Short mmCIF file of C-alpha atoms and ligand atoms in Angstrom, two decimals:
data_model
loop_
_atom_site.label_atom_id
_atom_site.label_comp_id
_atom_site.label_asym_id
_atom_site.label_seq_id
_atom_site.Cartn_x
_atom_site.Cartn_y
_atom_site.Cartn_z
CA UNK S 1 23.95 14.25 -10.06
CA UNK S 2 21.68 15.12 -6.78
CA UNK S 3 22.53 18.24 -5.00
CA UNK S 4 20.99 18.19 -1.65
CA UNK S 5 20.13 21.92 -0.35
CA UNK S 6 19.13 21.89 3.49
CA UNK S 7 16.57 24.36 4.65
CA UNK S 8 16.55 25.48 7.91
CA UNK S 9 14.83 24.58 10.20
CA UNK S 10 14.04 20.68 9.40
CA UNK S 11 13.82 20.95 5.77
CA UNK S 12 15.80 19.17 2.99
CA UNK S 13 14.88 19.65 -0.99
CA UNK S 14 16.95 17.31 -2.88
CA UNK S 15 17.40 18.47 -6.62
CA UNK S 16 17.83 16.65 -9.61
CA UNK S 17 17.40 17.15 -13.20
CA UNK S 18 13.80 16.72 -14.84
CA UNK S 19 13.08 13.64 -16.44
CA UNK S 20 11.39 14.23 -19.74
CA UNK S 21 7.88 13.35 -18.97
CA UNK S 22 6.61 10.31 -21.09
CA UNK S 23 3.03 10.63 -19.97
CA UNK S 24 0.61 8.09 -18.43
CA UNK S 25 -1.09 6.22 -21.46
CA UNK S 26 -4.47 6.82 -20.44
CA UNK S 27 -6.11 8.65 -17.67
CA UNK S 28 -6.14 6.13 -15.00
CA UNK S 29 -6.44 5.88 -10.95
CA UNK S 30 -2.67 7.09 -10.45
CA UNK S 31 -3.53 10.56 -12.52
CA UNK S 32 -6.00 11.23 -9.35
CA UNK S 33 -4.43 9.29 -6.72
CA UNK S 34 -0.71 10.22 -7.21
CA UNK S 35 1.17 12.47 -4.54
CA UNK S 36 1.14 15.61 -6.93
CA UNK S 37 4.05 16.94 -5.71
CA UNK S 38 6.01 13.25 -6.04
CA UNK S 39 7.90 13.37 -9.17
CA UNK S 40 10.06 10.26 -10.37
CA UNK S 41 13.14 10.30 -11.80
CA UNK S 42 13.77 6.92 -13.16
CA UNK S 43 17.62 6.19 -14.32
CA UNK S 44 19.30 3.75 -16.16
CA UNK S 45 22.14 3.81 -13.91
CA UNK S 46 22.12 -0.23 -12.28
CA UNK S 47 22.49 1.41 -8.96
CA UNK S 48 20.04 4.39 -9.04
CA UNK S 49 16.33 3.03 -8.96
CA UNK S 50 13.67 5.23 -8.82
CA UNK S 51 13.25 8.12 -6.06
CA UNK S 52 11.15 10.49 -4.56
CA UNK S 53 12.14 14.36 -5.55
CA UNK S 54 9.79 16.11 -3.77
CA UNK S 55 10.57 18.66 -1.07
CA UNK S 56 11.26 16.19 2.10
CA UNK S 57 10.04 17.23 5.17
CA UNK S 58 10.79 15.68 8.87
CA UNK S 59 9.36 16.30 12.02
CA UNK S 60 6.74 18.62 11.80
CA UNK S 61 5.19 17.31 14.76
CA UNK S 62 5.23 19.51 17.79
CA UNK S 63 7.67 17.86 20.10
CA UNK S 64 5.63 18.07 23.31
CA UNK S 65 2.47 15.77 21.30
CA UNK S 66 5.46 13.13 21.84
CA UNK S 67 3.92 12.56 24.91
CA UNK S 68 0.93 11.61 24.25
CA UNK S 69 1.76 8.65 22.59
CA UNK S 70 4.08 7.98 26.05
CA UNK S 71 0.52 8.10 27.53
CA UNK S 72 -1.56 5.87 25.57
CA UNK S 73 0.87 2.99 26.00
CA UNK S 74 -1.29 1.41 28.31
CA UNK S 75 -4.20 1.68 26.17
CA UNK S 76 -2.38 0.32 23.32
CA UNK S 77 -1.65 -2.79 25.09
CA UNK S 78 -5.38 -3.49 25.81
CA UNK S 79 -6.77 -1.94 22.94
CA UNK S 80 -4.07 -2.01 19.58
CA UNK S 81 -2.05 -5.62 20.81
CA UNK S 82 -5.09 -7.33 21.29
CA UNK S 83 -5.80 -7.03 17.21
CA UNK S 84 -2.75 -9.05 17.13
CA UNK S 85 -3.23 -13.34 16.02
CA UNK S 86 -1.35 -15.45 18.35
CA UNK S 87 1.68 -17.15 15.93
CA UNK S 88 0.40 -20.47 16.94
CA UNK S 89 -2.74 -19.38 15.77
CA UNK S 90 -1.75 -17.91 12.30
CA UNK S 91 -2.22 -19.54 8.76
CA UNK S 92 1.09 -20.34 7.11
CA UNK S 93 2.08 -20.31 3.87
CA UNK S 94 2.54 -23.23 3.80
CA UNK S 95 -0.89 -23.96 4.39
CA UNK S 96 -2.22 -23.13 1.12
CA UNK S 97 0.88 -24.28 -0.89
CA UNK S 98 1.86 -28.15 -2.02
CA UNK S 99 3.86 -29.82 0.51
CA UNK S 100 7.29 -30.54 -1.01
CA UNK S 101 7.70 -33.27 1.43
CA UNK S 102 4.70 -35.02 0.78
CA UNK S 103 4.18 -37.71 -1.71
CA UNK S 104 1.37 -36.19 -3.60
CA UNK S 105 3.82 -32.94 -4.15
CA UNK S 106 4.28 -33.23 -8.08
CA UNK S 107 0.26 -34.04 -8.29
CA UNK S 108 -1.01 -31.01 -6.21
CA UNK S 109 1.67 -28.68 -8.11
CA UNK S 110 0.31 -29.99 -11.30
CA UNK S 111 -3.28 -29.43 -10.64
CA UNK S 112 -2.28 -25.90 -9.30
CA UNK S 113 -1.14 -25.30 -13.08
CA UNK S 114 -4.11 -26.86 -14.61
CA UNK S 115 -6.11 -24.25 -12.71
CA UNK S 116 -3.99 -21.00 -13.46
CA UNK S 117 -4.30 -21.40 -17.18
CA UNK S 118 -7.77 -20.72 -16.78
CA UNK S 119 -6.77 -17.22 -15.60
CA UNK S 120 -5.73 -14.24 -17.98
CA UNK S 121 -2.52 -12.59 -18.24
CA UNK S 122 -4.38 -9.57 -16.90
CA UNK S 123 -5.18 -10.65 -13.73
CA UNK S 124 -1.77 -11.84 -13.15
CA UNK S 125 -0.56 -8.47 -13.96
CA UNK S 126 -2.65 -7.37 -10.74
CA UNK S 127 -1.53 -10.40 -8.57
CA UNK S 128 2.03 -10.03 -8.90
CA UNK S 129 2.03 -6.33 -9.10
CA UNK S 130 -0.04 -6.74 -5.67
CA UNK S 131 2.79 -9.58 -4.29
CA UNK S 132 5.06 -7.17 -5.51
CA UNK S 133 3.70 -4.68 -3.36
CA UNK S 134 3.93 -6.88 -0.42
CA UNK S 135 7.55 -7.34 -0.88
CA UNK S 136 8.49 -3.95 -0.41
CA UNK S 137 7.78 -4.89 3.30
CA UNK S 138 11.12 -3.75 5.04
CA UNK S 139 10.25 -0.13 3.27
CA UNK S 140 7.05 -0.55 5.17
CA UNK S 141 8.45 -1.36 9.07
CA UNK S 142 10.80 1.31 8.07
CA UNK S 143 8.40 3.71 7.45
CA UNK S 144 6.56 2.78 10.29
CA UNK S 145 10.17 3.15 12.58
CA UNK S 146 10.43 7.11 11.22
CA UNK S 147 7.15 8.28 13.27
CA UNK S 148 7.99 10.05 16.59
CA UNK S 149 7.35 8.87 19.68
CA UNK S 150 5.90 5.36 18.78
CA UNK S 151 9.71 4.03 16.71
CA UNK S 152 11.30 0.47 17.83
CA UNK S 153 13.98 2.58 19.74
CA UNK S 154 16.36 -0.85 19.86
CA UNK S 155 15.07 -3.33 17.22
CA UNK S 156 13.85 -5.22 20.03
CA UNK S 157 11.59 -2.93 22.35
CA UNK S 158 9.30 -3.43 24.83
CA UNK S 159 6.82 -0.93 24.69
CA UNK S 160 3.47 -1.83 22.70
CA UNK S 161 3.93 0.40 19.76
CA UNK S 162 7.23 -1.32 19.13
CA UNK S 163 5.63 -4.67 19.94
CA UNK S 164 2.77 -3.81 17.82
CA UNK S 165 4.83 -2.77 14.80
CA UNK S 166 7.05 -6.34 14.85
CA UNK S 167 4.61 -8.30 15.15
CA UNK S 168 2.39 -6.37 12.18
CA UNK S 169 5.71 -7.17 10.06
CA UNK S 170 5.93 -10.05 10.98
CA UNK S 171 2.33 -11.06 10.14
CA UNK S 172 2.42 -9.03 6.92
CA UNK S 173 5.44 -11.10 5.94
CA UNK S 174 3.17 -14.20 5.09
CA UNK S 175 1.43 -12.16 2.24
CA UNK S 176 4.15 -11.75 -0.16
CA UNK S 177 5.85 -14.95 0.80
CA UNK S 178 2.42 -16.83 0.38
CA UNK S 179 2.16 -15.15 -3.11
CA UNK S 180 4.95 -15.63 -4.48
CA UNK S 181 5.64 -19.04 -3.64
CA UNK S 182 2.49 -19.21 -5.46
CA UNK S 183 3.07 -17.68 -8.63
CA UNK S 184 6.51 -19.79 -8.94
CA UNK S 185 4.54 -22.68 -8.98
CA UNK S 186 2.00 -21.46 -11.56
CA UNK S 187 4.46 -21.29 -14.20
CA UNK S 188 2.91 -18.36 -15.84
CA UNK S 189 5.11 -15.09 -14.41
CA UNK S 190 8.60 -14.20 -15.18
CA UNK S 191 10.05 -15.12 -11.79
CA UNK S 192 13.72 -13.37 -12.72
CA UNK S 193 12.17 -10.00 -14.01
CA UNK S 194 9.32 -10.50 -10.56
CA UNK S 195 12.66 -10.48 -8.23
CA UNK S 196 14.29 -7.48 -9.88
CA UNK S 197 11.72 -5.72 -9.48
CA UNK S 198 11.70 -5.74 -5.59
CA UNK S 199 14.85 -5.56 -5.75
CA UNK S 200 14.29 -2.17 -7.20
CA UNK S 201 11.48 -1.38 -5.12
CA UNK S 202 12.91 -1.69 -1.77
CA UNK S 203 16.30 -0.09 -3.21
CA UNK S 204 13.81 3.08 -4.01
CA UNK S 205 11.83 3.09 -0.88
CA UNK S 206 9.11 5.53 -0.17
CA UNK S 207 8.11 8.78 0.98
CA UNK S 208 4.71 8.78 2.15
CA UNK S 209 5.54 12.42 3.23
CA UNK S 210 4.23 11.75 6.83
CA UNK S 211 6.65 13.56 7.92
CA UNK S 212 7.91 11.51 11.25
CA UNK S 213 4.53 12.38 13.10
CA UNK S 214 2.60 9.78 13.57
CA UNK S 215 -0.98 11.46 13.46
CA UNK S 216 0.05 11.47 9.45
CA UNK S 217 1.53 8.06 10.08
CA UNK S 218 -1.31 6.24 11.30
CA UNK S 219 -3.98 8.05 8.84
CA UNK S 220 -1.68 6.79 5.86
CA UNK S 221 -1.63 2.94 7.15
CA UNK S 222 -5.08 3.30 7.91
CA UNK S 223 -5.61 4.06 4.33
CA UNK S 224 -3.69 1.75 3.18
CA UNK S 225 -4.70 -1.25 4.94
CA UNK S 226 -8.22 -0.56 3.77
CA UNK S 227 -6.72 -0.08 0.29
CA UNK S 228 -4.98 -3.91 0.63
CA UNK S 229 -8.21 -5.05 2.22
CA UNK S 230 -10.15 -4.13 -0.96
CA UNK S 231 -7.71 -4.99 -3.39
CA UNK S 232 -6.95 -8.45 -2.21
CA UNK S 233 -10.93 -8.82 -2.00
CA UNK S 234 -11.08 -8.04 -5.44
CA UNK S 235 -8.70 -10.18 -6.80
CA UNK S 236 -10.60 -13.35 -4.41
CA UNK S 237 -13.31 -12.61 -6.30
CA UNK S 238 -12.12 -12.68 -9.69
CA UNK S 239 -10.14 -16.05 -8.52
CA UNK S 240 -13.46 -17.59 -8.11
CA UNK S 241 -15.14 -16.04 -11.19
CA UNK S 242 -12.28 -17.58 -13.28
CA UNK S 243 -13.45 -20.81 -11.30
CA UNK S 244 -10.14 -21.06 -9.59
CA UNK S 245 -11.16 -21.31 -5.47
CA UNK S 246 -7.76 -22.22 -3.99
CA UNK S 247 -6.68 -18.98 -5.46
CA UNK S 248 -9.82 -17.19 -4.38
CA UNK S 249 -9.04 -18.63 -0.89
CA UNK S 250 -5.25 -17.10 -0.81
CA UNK S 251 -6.34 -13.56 -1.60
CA UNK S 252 -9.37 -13.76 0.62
CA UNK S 253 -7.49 -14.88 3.79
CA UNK S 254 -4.93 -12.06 3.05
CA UNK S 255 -7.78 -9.86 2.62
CA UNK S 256 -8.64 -11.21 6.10
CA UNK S 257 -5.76 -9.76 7.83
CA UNK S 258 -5.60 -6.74 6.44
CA UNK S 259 -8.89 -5.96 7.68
CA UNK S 260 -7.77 -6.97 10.90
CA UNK S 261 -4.61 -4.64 10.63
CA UNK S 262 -7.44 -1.84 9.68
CA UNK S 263 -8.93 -2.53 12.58
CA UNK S 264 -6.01 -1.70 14.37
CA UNK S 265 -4.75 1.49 12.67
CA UNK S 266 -8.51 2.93 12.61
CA UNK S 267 -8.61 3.00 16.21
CA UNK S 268 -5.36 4.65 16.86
CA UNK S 269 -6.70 7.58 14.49
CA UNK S 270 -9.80 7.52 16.52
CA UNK S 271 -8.29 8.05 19.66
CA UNK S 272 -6.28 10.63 18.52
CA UNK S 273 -9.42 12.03 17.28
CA UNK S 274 -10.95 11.63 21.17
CA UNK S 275 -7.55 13.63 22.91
CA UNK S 276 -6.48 15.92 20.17
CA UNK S 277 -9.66 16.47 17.42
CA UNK S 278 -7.88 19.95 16.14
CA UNK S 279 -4.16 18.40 15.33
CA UNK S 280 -5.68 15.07 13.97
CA UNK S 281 -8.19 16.80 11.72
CA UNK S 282 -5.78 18.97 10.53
CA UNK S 283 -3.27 15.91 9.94
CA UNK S 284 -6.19 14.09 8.07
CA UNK S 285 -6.93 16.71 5.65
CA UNK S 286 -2.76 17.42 5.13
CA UNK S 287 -2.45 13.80 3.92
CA UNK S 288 -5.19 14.15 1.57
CA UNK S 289 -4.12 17.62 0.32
CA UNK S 290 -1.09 15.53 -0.57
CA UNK S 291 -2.98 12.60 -1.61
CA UNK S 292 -2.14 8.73 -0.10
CA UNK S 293 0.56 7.73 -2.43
CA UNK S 294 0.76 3.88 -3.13
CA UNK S 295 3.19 2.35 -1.28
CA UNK S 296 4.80 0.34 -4.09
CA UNK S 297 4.63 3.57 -6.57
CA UNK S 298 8.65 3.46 -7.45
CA UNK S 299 8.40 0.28 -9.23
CA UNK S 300 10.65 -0.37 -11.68
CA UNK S 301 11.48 -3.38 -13.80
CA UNK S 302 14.45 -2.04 -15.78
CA UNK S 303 12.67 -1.71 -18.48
CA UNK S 304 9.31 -0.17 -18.33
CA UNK S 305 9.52 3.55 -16.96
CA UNK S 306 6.29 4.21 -16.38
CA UNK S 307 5.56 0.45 -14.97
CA UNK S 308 3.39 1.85 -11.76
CA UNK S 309 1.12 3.07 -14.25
CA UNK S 310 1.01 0.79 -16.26
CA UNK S 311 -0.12 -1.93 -13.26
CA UNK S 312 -2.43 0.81 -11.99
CA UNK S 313 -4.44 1.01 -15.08
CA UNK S 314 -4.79 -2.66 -15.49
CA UNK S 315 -6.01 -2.97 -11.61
CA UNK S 316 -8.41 0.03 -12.75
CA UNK S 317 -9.65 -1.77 -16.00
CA UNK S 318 -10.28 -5.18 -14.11
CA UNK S 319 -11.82 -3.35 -10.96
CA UNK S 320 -8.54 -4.89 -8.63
CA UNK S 321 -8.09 -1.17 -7.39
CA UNK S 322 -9.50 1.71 -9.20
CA UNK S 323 -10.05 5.62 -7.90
CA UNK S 324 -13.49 4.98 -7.07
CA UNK S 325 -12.37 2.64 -4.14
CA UNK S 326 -10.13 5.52 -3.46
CA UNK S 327 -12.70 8.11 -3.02
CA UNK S 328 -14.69 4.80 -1.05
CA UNK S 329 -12.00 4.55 1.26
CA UNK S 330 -11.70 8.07 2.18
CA UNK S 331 -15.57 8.33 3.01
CA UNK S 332 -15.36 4.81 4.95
CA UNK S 333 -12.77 6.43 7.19
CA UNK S 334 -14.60 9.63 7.24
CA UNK S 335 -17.73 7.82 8.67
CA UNK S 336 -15.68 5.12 10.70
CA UNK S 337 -14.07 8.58 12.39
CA UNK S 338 -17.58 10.06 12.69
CA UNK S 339 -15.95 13.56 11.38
CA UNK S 340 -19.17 15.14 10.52
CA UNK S 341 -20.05 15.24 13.89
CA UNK S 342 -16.95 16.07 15.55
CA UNK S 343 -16.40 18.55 17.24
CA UNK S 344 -13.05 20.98 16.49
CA UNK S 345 -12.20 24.13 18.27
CA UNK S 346 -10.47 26.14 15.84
CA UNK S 347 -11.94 27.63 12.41
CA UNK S 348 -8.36 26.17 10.74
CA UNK S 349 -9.91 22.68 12.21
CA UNK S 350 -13.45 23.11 10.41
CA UNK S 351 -12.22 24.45 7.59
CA UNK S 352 -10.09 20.85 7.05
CA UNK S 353 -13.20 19.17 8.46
CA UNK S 354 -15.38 20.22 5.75
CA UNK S 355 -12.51 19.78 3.23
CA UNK S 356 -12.21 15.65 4.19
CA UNK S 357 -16.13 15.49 4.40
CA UNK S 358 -16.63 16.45 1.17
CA UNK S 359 -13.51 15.54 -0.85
CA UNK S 360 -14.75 12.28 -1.73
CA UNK S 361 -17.85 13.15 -4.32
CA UNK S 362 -15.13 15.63 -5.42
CA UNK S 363 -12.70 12.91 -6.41
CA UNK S 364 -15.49 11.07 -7.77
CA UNK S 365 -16.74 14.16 -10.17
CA UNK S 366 -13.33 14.49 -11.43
CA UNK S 367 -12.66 10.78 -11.83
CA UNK S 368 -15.55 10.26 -14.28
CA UNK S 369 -14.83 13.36 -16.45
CA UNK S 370 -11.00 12.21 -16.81
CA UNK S 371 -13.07 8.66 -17.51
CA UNK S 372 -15.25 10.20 -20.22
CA UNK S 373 -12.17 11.65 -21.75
CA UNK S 374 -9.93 8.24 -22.28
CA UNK S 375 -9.16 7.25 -25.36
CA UNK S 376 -8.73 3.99 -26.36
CA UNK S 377 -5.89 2.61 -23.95
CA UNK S 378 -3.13 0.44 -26.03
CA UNK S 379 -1.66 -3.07 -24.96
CA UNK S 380 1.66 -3.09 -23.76
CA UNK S 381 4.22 -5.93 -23.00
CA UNK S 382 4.77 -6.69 -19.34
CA UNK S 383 8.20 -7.88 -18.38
CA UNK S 384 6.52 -10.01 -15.24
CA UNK S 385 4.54 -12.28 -18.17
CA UNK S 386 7.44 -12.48 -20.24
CA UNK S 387 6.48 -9.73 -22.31
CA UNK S 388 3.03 -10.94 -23.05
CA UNK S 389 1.38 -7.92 -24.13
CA UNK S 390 -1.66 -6.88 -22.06
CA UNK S 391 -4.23 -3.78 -22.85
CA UNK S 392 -4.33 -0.86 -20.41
FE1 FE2 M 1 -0.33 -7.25 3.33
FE1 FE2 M 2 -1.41 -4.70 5.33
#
């Protein structure tokens, strides 16, 4: 039973009893990477997935920086919109998939299979763990509705931030739908155990403790578009190592578009970093005090309690997504912002400044030693390959 204690002024901790902590198998990307403060409780209960238990906080941004997102509408419009793909000029899924109204449909499906059995159960581990993650998408435009000041007011806006955040859905929406129309076909994933677990996932949601501000906002999605952009890389190029270049294709032109989305969210941070450099350095070095936590990190199959882990360290074996592309992304943005150089007034401002510009060889350090420490990781079933067991 959750008892929900409300702190003034804007502060809500929700308590609930520990779980009994089953431990992470091996030292893997989530030990560093994981919100520390982000506890799951898991529950067998068939309504209760898993949810955040940390100490929720809303609002913390200053009410009068409202208006300078009011301001920069104009320059969103000419400089965030135009990152946008006309729909007429978008890939479909459909593009990539066998046409179930063509002739050749039972041929092209069949030489889909032929190619996926050259892949291992590993890499599908990563790929649907990644669709997965793509899924969760209404968690994601809801997320992106919380932050002050830039929210779809209606569902149906007009200004650009709401324009831009509709039409990021909707291009975003393509990803999982591409891969998991995919994987169906390939005949190799549990489909039924795949579905419960976003049904899961979205029932948990997310906290990505940004706290309805969207300086935090927009750092996090810059993050984690970057984070997609690698990912999906990765898992093109294994495609094409396992000699499979259709598949190699998929991921890359998803990896595509998320670069294009980073492209977008980057620039937002760095014009926050032009107008306000104090509040947005401080709001940079906040979220990775609290560490970028992954947006699909409640996943749950009903079986495995500890199944985000267990993904993470097979994407960390393979080299899908590991914590050195963590501590990569954090010193891509860190250039990409120039923060070195920047100039902040206050000494609160420089001290976060030289916290972000030299976390990442810190993350690094401490990655390897937790590395050189590892035992042997074991092999564990994984409900999405119909309990095929597959080593961590
Ligand atoms: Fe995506
Ligand atoms: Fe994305």
């Amino acid at each position: 039973m959750a008892l929900r204690v409300t702190l003034p002024p804007k502060i809500s901790l929700v308590l609930t009893p520990p779980k009994p902590n089953l431990g992470s198998p091996r030292v893997s990307m989530t030990s560093a990477i994981r919100a520390s403060a982000a506890k799951i409780e898991t529950s067998k209960k068939p309504f209760c997935p898993p949810r955040e238990v940390h100490v929720q906080v809303t609002h913390s941004m200053p009410p009068q920086k409202v208006e300078i997102f009011r301001a920069l509408e104009d320059w969103a419009e000419n400089n965030i919109l135009v990152h946008l793909k006309p729909v007429e000029k978008c890939w479909q899924p459909q593009d990539f998939l066998p046409d179930p109204s063509s002739d050749g449909f039972y041929e092209e499906v069949q030489e889909l299979r032929e190619r996926s059995k050259e892949i291992p159960d590993d890499y599908y581990v990563c790929l649907v763990g990644d669709m997965i993650t793509e899924e969760a998408l209404p968690t994601y435009q809801t997320m992106l509705n919380t932050l002050d000041g830039v929210r779809d007011e209606t569902g149906a806006s007009l200004t650009s931030w709401a324009i831009w955040t509709r039409a990021w859905t909707a291009e975003e929406n393509r990803h999982g739908d591409l891969l998991n129309k995919y994987l169906y076909l390939t005949g190799r994933v549990n489909m039924k155990q795949i579905e419960k677990t976003i049904q899961y996932l979205i029932g948990s949601g997310m906290d990505p403790r940004t706290e309805n501000s969207p300086y935090l906002g927009f750092i996090y999605t810059s993050f984690q578009e970057r984070a997609t952009f690698v990912s999906h890389g990765n898992t093109a190029r294994h495609a094409k190592e396992y000699g499979d270049l259709k598949l190699a294709q998929i991921c890359g032109t998803i990896a595509a578009d998320e670069k294009r989305h980073e492209t977008a969210y980057t620039k937002i941070v760095e014009k926050l970093f032009e107008i306000d450099p104090d509040g947005t350095m401080l709001a940079f070095a906040d979220m990775m005090k609290k560490k970028i936590s992954m947006p699909a990190h409640l996943m749950y199959d009903g079986h495995d309690d500890n199944l985000f882990e267990h993904f993470s360290a097979v994407a960390q074996r393979l080299g899908v997504y590991t914590a050195k592309d963590y501590a990569d992304i954090l010193e891509f943005l860190v250039v990409r912002w120039n923060l070195e150089k920047l100039s902040v007034l206050s000494g609160e401002a420089s001290q976060a400044q030289d916290f972000v510009c030299t976390l990442a060889p810190r993350i690094r350090r401490l990655e390897e030693r937790a590395q050189g420490k590892a035992k042997q990781s074991p092999r564990i079933p994984f409900s999405w390959i119909n309990y095929r067991e597959v080593q961590l």
